[in-house]
C-alpha atoms as an extended CHARMM CRD file, in Angstrom:
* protein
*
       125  EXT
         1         1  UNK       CA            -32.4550000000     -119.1990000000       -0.7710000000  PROA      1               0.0000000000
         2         2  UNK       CA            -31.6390000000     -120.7350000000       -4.1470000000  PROA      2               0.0000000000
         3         3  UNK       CA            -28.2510000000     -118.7750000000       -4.1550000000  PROA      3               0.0000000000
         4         4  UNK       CA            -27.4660000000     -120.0920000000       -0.3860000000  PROA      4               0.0000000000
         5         5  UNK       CA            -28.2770000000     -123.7330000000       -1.5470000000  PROA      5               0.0000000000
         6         6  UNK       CA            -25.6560000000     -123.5880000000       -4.2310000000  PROA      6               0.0000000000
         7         7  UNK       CA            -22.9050000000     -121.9140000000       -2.2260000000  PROA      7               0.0000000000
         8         8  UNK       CA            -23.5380000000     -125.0030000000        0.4380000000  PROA      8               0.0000000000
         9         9  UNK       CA            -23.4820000000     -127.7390000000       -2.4060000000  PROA      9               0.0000000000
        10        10  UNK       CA            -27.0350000000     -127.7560000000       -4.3320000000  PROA      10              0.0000000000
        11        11  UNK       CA            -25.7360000000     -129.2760000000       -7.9970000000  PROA      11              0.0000000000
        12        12  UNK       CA            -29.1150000000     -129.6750000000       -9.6630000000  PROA      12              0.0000000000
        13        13  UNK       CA            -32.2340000000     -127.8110000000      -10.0360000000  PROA      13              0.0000000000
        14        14  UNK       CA            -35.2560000000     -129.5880000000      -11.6550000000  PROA      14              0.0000000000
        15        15  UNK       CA            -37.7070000000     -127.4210000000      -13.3490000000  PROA      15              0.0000000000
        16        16  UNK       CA            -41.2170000000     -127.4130000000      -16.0030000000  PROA      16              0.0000000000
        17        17  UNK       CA            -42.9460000000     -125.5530000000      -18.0770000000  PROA      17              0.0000000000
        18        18  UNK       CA            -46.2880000000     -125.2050000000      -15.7490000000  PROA      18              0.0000000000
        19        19  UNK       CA            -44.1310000000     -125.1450000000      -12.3730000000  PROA      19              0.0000000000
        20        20  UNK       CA            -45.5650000000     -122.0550000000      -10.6220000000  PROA      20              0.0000000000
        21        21  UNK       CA            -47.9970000000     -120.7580000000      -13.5870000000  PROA      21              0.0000000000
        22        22  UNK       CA            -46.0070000000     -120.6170000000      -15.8490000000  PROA      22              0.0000000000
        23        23  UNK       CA            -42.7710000000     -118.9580000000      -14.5100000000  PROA      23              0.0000000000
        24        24  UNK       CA            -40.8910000000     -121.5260000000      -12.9030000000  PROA      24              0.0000000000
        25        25  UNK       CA            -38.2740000000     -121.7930000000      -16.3870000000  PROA      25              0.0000000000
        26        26  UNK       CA            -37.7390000000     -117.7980000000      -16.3320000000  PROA      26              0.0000000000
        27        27  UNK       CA            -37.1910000000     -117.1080000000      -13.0130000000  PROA      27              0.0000000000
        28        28  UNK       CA            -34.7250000000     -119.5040000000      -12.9290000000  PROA      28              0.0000000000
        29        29  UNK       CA            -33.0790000000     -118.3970000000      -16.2450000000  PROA      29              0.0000000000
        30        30  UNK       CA            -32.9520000000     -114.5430000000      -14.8800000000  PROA      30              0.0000000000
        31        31  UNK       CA            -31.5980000000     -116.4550000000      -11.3750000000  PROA      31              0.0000000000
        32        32  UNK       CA            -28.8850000000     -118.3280000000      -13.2010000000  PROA      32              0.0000000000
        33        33  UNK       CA            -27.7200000000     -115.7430000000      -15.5570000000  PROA      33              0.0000000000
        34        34  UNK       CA            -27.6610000000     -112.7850000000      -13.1370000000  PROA      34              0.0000000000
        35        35  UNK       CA            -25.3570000000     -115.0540000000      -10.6840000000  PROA      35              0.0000000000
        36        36  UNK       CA            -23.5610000000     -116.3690000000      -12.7880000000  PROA      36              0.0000000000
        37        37  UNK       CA            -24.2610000000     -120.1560000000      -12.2650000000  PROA      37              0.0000000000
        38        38  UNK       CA            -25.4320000000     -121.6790000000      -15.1510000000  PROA      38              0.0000000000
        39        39  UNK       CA            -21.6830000000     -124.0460000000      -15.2290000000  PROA      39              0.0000000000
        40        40  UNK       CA            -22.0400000000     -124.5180000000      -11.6280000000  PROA      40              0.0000000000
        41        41  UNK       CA            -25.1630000000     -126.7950000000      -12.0490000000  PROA      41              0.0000000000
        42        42  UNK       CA            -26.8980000000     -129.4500000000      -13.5340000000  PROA      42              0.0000000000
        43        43  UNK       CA            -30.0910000000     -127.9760000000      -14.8310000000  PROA      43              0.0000000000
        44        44  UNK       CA            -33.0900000000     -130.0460000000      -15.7280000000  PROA      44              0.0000000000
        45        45  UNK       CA            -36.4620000000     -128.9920000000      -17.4900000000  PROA      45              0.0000000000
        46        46  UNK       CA            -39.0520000000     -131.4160000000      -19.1090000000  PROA      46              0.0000000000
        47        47  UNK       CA            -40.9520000000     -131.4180000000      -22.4560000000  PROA      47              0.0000000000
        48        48  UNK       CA            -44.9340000000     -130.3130000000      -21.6490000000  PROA      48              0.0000000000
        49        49  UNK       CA            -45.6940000000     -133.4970000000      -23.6910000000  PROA      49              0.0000000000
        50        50  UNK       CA            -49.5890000000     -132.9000000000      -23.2370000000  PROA      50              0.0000000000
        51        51  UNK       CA            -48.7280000000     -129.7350000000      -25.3620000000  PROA      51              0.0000000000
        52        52  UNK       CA            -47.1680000000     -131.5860000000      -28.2890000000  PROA      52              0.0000000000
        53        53  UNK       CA            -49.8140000000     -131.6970000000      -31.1300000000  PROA      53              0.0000000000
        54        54  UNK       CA            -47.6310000000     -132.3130000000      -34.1990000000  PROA      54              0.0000000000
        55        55  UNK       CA            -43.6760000000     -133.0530000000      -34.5750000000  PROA      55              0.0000000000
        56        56  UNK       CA            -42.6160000000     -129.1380000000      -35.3540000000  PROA      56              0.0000000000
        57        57  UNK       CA            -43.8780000000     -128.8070000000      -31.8480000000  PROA      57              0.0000000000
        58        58  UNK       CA            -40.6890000000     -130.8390000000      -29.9710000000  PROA      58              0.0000000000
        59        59  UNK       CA            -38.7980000000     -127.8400000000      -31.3410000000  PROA      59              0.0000000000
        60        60  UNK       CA            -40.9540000000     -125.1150000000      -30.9480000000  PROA      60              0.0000000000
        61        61  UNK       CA            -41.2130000000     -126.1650000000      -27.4060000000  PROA      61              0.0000000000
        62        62  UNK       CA            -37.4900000000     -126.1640000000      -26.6210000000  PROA      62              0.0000000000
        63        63  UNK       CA            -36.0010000000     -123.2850000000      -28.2010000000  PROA      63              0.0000000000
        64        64  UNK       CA            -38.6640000000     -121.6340000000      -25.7380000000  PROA      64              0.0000000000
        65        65  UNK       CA            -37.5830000000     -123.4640000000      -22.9880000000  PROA      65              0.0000000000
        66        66  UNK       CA            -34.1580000000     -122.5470000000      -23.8340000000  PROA      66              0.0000000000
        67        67  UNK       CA            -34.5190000000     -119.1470000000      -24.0670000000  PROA      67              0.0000000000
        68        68  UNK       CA            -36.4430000000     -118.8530000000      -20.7700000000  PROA      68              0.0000000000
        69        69  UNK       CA            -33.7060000000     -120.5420000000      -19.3270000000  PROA      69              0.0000000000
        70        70  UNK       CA            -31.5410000000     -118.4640000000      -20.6520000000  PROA      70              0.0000000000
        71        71  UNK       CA            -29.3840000000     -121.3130000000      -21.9030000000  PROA      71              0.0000000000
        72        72  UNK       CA            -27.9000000000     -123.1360000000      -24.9600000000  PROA      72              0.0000000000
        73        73  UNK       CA            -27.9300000000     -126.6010000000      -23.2720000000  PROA      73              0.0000000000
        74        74  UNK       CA            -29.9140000000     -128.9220000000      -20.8380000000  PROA      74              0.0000000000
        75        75  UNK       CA            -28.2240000000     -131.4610000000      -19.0240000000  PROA      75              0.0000000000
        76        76  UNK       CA            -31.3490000000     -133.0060000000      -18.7610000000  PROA      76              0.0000000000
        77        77  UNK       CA            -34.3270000000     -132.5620000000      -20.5380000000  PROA      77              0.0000000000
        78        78  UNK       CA            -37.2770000000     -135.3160000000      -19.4310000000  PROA      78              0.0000000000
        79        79  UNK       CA            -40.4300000000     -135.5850000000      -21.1390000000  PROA      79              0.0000000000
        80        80  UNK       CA            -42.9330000000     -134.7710000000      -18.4690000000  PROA      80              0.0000000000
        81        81  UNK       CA            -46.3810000000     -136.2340000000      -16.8560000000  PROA      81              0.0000000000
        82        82  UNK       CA            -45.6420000000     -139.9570000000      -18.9090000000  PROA      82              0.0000000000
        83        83  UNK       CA            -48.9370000000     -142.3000000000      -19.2690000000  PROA      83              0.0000000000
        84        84  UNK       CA            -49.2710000000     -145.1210000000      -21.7490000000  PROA      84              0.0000000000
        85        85  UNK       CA            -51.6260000000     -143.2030000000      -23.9410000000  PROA      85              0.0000000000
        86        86  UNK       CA            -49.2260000000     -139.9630000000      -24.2880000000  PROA      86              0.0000000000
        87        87  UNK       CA            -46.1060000000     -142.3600000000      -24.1930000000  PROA      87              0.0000000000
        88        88  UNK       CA            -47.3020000000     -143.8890000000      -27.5530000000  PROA      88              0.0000000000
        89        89  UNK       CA            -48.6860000000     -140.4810000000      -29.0270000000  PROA      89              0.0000000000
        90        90  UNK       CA            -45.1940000000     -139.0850000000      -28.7290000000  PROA      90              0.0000000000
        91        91  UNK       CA            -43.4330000000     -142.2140000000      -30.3070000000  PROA      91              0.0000000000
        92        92  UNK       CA            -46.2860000000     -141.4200000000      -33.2770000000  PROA      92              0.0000000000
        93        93  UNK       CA            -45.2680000000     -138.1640000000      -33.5420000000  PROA      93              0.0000000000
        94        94  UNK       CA            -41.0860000000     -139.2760000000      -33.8080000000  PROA      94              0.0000000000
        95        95  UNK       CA            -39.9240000000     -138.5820000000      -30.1770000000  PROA      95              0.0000000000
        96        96  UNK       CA            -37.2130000000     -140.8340000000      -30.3370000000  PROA      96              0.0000000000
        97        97  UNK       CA            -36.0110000000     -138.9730000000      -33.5350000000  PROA      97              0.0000000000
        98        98  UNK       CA            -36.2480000000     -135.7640000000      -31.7480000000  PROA      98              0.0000000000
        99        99  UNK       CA            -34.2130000000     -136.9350000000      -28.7390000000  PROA      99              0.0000000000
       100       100  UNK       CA            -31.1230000000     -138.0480000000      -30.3150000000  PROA      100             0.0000000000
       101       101  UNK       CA            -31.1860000000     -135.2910000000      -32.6510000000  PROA      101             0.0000000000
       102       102  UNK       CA            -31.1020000000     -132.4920000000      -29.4810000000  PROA      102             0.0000000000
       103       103  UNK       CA            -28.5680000000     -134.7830000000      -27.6750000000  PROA      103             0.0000000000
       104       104  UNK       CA            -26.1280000000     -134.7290000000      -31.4620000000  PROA      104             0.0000000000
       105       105  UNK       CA            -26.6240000000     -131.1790000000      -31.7090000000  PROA      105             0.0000000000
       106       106  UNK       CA            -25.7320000000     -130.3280000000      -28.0410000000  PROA      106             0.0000000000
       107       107  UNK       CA            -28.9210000000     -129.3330000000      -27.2240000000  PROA      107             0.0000000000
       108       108  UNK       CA            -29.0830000000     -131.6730000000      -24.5420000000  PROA      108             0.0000000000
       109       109  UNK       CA            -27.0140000000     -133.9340000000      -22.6290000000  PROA      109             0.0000000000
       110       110  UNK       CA            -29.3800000000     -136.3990000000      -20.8760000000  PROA      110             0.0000000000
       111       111  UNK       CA            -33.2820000000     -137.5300000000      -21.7740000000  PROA      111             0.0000000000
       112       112  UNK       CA            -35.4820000000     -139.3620000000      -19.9920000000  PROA      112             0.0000000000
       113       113  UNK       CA            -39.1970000000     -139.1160000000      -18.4040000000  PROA      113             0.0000000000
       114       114  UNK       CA            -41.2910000000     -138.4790000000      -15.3750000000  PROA      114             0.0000000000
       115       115  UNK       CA            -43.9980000000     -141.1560000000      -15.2320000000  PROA      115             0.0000000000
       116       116  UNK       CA            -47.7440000000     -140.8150000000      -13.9370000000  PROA      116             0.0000000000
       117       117  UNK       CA            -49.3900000000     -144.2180000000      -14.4350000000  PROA      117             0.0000000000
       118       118  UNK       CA            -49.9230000000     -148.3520000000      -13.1550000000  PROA      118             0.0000000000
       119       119  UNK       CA            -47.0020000000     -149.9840000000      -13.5380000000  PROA      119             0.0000000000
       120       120  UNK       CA            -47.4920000000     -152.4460000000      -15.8730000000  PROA      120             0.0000000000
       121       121  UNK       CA            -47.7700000000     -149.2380000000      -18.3320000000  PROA      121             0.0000000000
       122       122  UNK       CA            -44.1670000000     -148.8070000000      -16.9550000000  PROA      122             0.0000000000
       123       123  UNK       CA            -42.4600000000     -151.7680000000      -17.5840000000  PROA      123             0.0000000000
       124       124  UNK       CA            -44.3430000000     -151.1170000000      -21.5740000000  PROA      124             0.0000000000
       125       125  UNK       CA            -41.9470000000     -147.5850000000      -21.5420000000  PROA      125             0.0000000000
């Protein structure tokens, strides 16, 4: 299904870490290598920031998420399931320092978030 998608025009796939127990990253990794396809798409995964206990962990988290991916490079990497509580424990922890270091390194191309909260905690983010 995935395969037809792309051969009619599907550009971007959006994954996460929990997306279908667990396996959502590597089956799309395995997908994307054993096709072929990882240039022909814009791949997105997001940062399981509920996971993120001290700063070692941005990286810890990524090369993982890398590997099951089975790539060198995001185009877009988001960090996930945003509230105003876990917003301002990853600025604690130096998120902002983490992002623009992945995006100079190559690591990723694009950052942003997926937000779960009231809006006024949005226009705070």
């Amino acid at each position: 299904m995935i395969l037809e998608a792309i051969n009619q025009g599907l550009t971007y796939i959006d994954t996460a870490h929990p997306y279908h127990d667990g396996m959502s990253e590597k089956f799309i990794g395995e997908f994307l290598e054993a096709n072929n396809l990882r240039d022909k798409i814009y791949l997105t995964t997001k940062l399981p920031c509920w996971l993120v206990k001290e700063k070692k962990d941005f990286y810890k988290l990524l090369n993982v998420q890398l590997e099951n991916l089975r790539t060198d490079h995001l185009d877009f990497y988001l960090l996930h399931s945003l509230d105003i509580k876990r917003f301002n424990e990853m600025v604690d922890l130096g998120v902002f320092e983490f992002l623009d270091e992945i995006k100079e390194k190559g690591l990723v191309k694009n950052v942003g978030f997926s937000f779960h909260d009231e809006y006024s905690s949005f226009e705070k983010l």
